[in-house]
XYZ file of C-alpha atoms in Angstrom:
275
model
C 66.798 -22.190 -54.779
C 64.629 -24.736 -56.975
C 62.438 -23.811 -59.888
C 59.198 -22.551 -59.128
C 55.963 -24.493 -59.160
C 52.621 -23.488 -60.570
C 49.797 -23.876 -58.096
C 46.110 -23.318 -59.009
C 43.591 -22.493 -56.614
C 39.878 -22.295 -57.890
C 37.189 -20.372 -56.185
C 39.840 -18.057 -55.434
C 37.554 -14.957 -54.343
C 35.659 -17.140 -51.770
C 35.946 -17.575 -48.178
C 38.177 -20.705 -47.912
C 40.546 -19.535 -50.475
C 40.980 -16.121 -48.580
C 42.140 -18.160 -45.612
C 44.409 -20.456 -47.773
C 46.440 -18.440 -50.016
C 48.714 -16.932 -47.601
C 49.724 -20.509 -46.138
C 50.476 -21.350 -49.686
C 52.585 -18.277 -50.354
C 54.570 -18.124 -47.110
C 55.957 -21.680 -47.444
C 53.891 -23.324 -45.039
C 52.545 -26.033 -47.370
C 55.281 -26.655 -49.973
C 58.329 -25.720 -47.937
C 60.497 -22.673 -47.325
C 62.687 -23.052 -49.980
C 60.058 -23.719 -52.705
C 59.169 -20.645 -55.035
C 55.694 -20.575 -56.361
C 53.642 -19.260 -59.157
C 50.121 -19.002 -57.635
C 47.240 -18.823 -60.175
C 43.987 -17.713 -59.032
C 40.860 -18.809 -60.980
C 37.033 -17.734 -60.331
C 34.011 -16.942 -62.504
C 34.002 -13.662 -64.334
C 31.377 -11.803 -61.912
C 34.095 -12.095 -59.065
C 36.903 -10.737 -60.834
C 36.679 -7.525 -59.144
C 36.867 -9.344 -55.628
C 39.722 -11.325 -57.137
C 41.708 -8.350 -58.054
C 41.546 -7.161 -54.453
C 43.013 -10.566 -53.322
C 45.643 -10.156 -55.894
C 46.560 -6.773 -54.496
C 46.586 -8.042 -50.844
C 48.946 -10.728 -51.879
C 51.425 -8.363 -53.441
C 51.172 -6.258 -50.340
C 52.234 -9.211 -48.323
C 55.514 -9.178 -50.068
C 56.056 -12.899 -49.791
C 59.604 -13.736 -51.110
C 58.575 -17.353 -52.134
C 55.525 -15.853 -54.358
C 57.419 -15.275 -57.623
C 54.019 -14.597 -59.570
C 50.513 -14.250 -59.214
C 48.064 -14.687 -62.007
C 44.425 -13.976 -61.521
C 42.246 -15.155 -64.397
C 38.598 -16.280 -65.426
C 39.721 -18.376 -68.260
C 40.648 -22.137 -67.654
C 43.224 -22.321 -70.556
C 45.383 -19.665 -68.762
C 44.533 -21.242 -65.389
C 45.456 -24.892 -65.973
C 48.526 -24.322 -68.184
C 51.698 -26.361 -67.019
C 50.159 -26.947 -63.263
C 52.186 -28.936 -60.762
C 49.230 -28.759 -58.177
C 45.553 -27.979 -58.655
C 43.575 -27.039 -55.606
C 39.808 -27.262 -56.639
C 37.991 -25.209 -54.106
C 35.216 -23.592 -56.219
C 31.888 -25.289 -56.717
C 28.210 -24.559 -57.305
C 26.764 -23.900 -53.631
C 23.535 -25.316 -52.812
C 20.883 -22.483 -53.055
C 17.827 -22.375 -51.051
C 14.949 -24.700 -52.754
C 17.390 -26.494 -54.841
C 17.360 -30.126 -55.193
C 20.398 -32.289 -54.494
C 20.173 -33.475 -58.173
C 20.196 -29.986 -59.596
C 23.073 -29.191 -57.532
C 24.971 -32.327 -58.812
C 24.031 -31.630 -62.573
C 25.670 -27.864 -62.113
C 28.809 -29.321 -60.658
C 29.309 -31.930 -62.912
C 29.392 -29.337 -65.635
C 31.863 -27.572 -63.791
C 34.095 -30.404 -62.970
C 33.734 -31.907 -66.247
C 35.040 -28.643 -67.990
C 38.200 -28.340 -65.262
C 38.977 -31.753 -65.637
C 39.066 -31.630 -69.458
C 41.318 -28.607 -69.033
C 43.546 -30.647 -66.637
C 43.744 -33.229 -69.309
C 44.532 -30.579 -72.355
C 46.925 -28.091 -70.443
C 48.226 -29.360 -66.892
C 51.383 -31.531 -66.331
C 50.669 -35.299 -66.557
C 52.123 -35.483 -63.234
C 49.884 -32.741 -61.705
C 48.277 -33.459 -57.964
C 44.684 -32.512 -58.022
C 42.952 -31.766 -54.539
C 39.227 -31.234 -54.866
C 37.696 -29.287 -52.040
C 34.269 -28.151 -53.314
C 31.181 -30.257 -52.516
C 30.140 -32.606 -53.082
C 33.907 -33.450 -53.178
C 33.919 -37.209 -53.739
C 31.703 -37.100 -56.878
C 33.116 -33.869 -58.229
C 36.573 -35.535 -57.897
C 35.547 -38.311 -59.460
C 33.897 -36.618 -62.463
C 37.124 -34.411 -62.741
C 39.360 -37.580 -63.028
C 37.196 -39.255 -65.548
C 37.193 -36.225 -67.741
C 41.040 -36.299 -67.426
C 41.965 -39.902 -68.827
C 45.660 -39.034 -69.591
C 46.275 -38.162 -65.743
C 46.750 -41.211 -63.651
C 43.492 -41.602 -61.190
C 45.827 -41.974 -58.176
C 46.811 -38.324 -58.756
C 43.244 -36.910 -57.751
C 42.181 -36.922 -54.259
C 39.324 -35.230 -52.327
C 39.422 -33.463 -48.880
C 38.218 -35.359 -45.998
C 40.807 -34.129 -43.685
C 38.497 -31.515 -42.103
C 36.701 -34.506 -40.678
C 39.668 -36.326 -39.793
C 41.239 -33.260 -37.977
C 37.875 -32.821 -36.172
C 37.714 -36.596 -35.108
C 41.389 -36.154 -33.764
C 40.185 -33.159 -31.670
C 37.210 -35.189 -30.645
C 34.536 -32.682 -31.887
C 31.351 -33.854 -33.133
C 29.805 -34.909 -36.415
C 27.748 -32.002 -36.611
C 30.214 -29.630 -36.164
C 30.045 -28.051 -39.751
C 26.282 -27.055 -39.128
C 27.355 -25.591 -35.415
C 30.043 -23.360 -37.236
C 27.029 -22.057 -39.929
C 24.866 -21.452 -36.978
C 27.502 -19.618 -35.170
C 29.118 -17.491 -37.909
C 26.304 -17.499 -40.520
C 29.073 -18.798 -42.817
C 30.612 -22.162 -43.381
C 33.993 -23.371 -41.861
C 36.781 -21.428 -43.708
C 40.053 -21.162 -41.513
C 39.663 -24.910 -40.523
C 38.911 -25.990 -43.973
C 41.848 -23.981 -45.091
C 43.987 -25.524 -42.614
C 42.833 -29.019 -43.540
C 43.638 -28.452 -47.175
C 47.085 -27.276 -46.032
C 47.732 -30.388 -44.040
C 46.272 -32.737 -46.991
C 48.422 -30.974 -49.568
C 51.689 -30.806 -47.353
C 51.215 -34.444 -46.703
C 51.032 -35.327 -50.416
C 54.231 -33.206 -50.997
C 56.300 -34.371 -48.323
C 54.755 -37.569 -47.272
C 53.059 -38.735 -43.842
C 55.153 -38.920 -40.838
C 56.646 -42.011 -39.501
C 54.114 -44.215 -38.131
C 51.077 -41.872 -38.777
C 48.347 -42.221 -41.223
C 45.790 -39.559 -42.613
C 42.517 -39.565 -44.216
C 41.792 -38.602 -47.928
C 39.216 -39.370 -50.655
C 40.970 -41.574 -53.033
C 39.978 -43.953 -55.999
C 38.858 -47.160 -54.182
C 40.264 -49.688 -56.358
C 42.175 -52.904 -54.821
C 41.187 -51.661 -51.139
C 40.595 -54.319 -48.373
C 37.797 -52.814 -46.827
C 34.934 -54.065 -48.901
C 34.368 -50.866 -50.707
C 33.281 -51.200 -54.205
C 35.862 -50.267 -56.788
C 35.429 -47.015 -58.962
C 34.359 -44.903 -56.239
C 36.132 -41.713 -54.716
C 36.116 -42.655 -50.999
C 37.924 -42.001 -47.746
C 40.606 -44.061 -46.657
C 43.191 -44.197 -44.319
C 46.531 -43.830 -46.487
C 50.314 -43.304 -45.690
C 52.342 -41.204 -48.229
C 55.887 -41.569 -49.554
C 57.472 -39.956 -52.825
C 54.139 -38.250 -53.531
C 52.440 -41.551 -53.643
C 49.725 -42.831 -51.268
C 49.046 -46.228 -50.045
C 45.980 -47.940 -48.319
C 46.697 -48.647 -44.618
C 45.529 -52.186 -44.474
C 43.833 -54.131 -41.471
C 42.292 -51.373 -39.400
C 39.678 -53.101 -37.153
C 36.111 -51.999 -38.411
C 33.485 -52.650 -35.569
C 29.731 -53.186 -36.691
C 28.735 -49.441 -35.961
C 31.397 -48.111 -38.471
C 30.775 -51.256 -41.144
C 27.187 -49.824 -41.300
C 28.341 -46.389 -41.917
C 30.728 -47.302 -44.378
C 28.375 -49.521 -46.298
C 25.791 -46.367 -46.117
C 28.466 -44.090 -47.418
C 29.381 -46.458 -50.127
C 25.726 -46.838 -51.376
C 25.020 -43.065 -51.040
C 28.374 -42.387 -53.322
C 27.423 -44.962 -55.878
C 23.929 -43.653 -56.269
C 25.419 -40.079 -56.650
C 28.091 -41.252 -59.050
C 25.552 -43.032 -61.054
C 23.350 -39.816 -61.358
C 26.472 -37.810 -62.126
C 27.485 -40.282 -64.996
C 24.103 -39.949 -66.630
C 24.721 -36.090 -66.540
C 28.355 -36.587 -67.710
C 27.467 -38.584 -70.681
C 24.702 -36.167 -71.729
C 26.450 -33.047 -70.957
């Protein structure tokens, strides 16, 4: 059996993590012969809940799970990581301006990026889930200059999976309305799909969607954005899928997304330089 890998999940006391952790621990993501040391990070007020999650994972008696570490300290959480799945972020509260939300998240992801830079392996794969995922991911990457920016990606797989299942654009809002909570099970499944494809590569002849650094793309998206592209993955390295046909409707939506992400990035970078 191979050496254990260290996998971090942040926001580990939350809903999405609760649906995600069992799949990581039972071999559904990294394979059935890959032992795992699972590191759970959350904020101090959530440590009581996190202890409950820890006990449940221990009760599952998963043979691949060599150790579970629950912590509220970044220097413990980010040490020697092979994979970091950053689920935790500041949720939007009622009456909160988008700018305030962005400012709070820049602070979180600047700190976590710096911790990755200082403590994690340089080969670490970083997957950002917490919204606004694209800009949070870019913030973390900019704060971890010693880790290749290609190692950072953000989750757009949930929308990809919904599109494959031909569900509607407003599905997330519909789930919240029905459950009174945001998508957790489907988000966790999308994270598993995303991380598994990074680890093992995409199936021959198939591509997936993930938010990656836009440098050198052929779709007219400005450089230095974290933007969702079609990619194929081999040997843990992604590559753009070139030449997919783009109709006028898609072009318009893509340009609008690039504009929004550019504006968000500029605001975030103002906060980043003053934080």
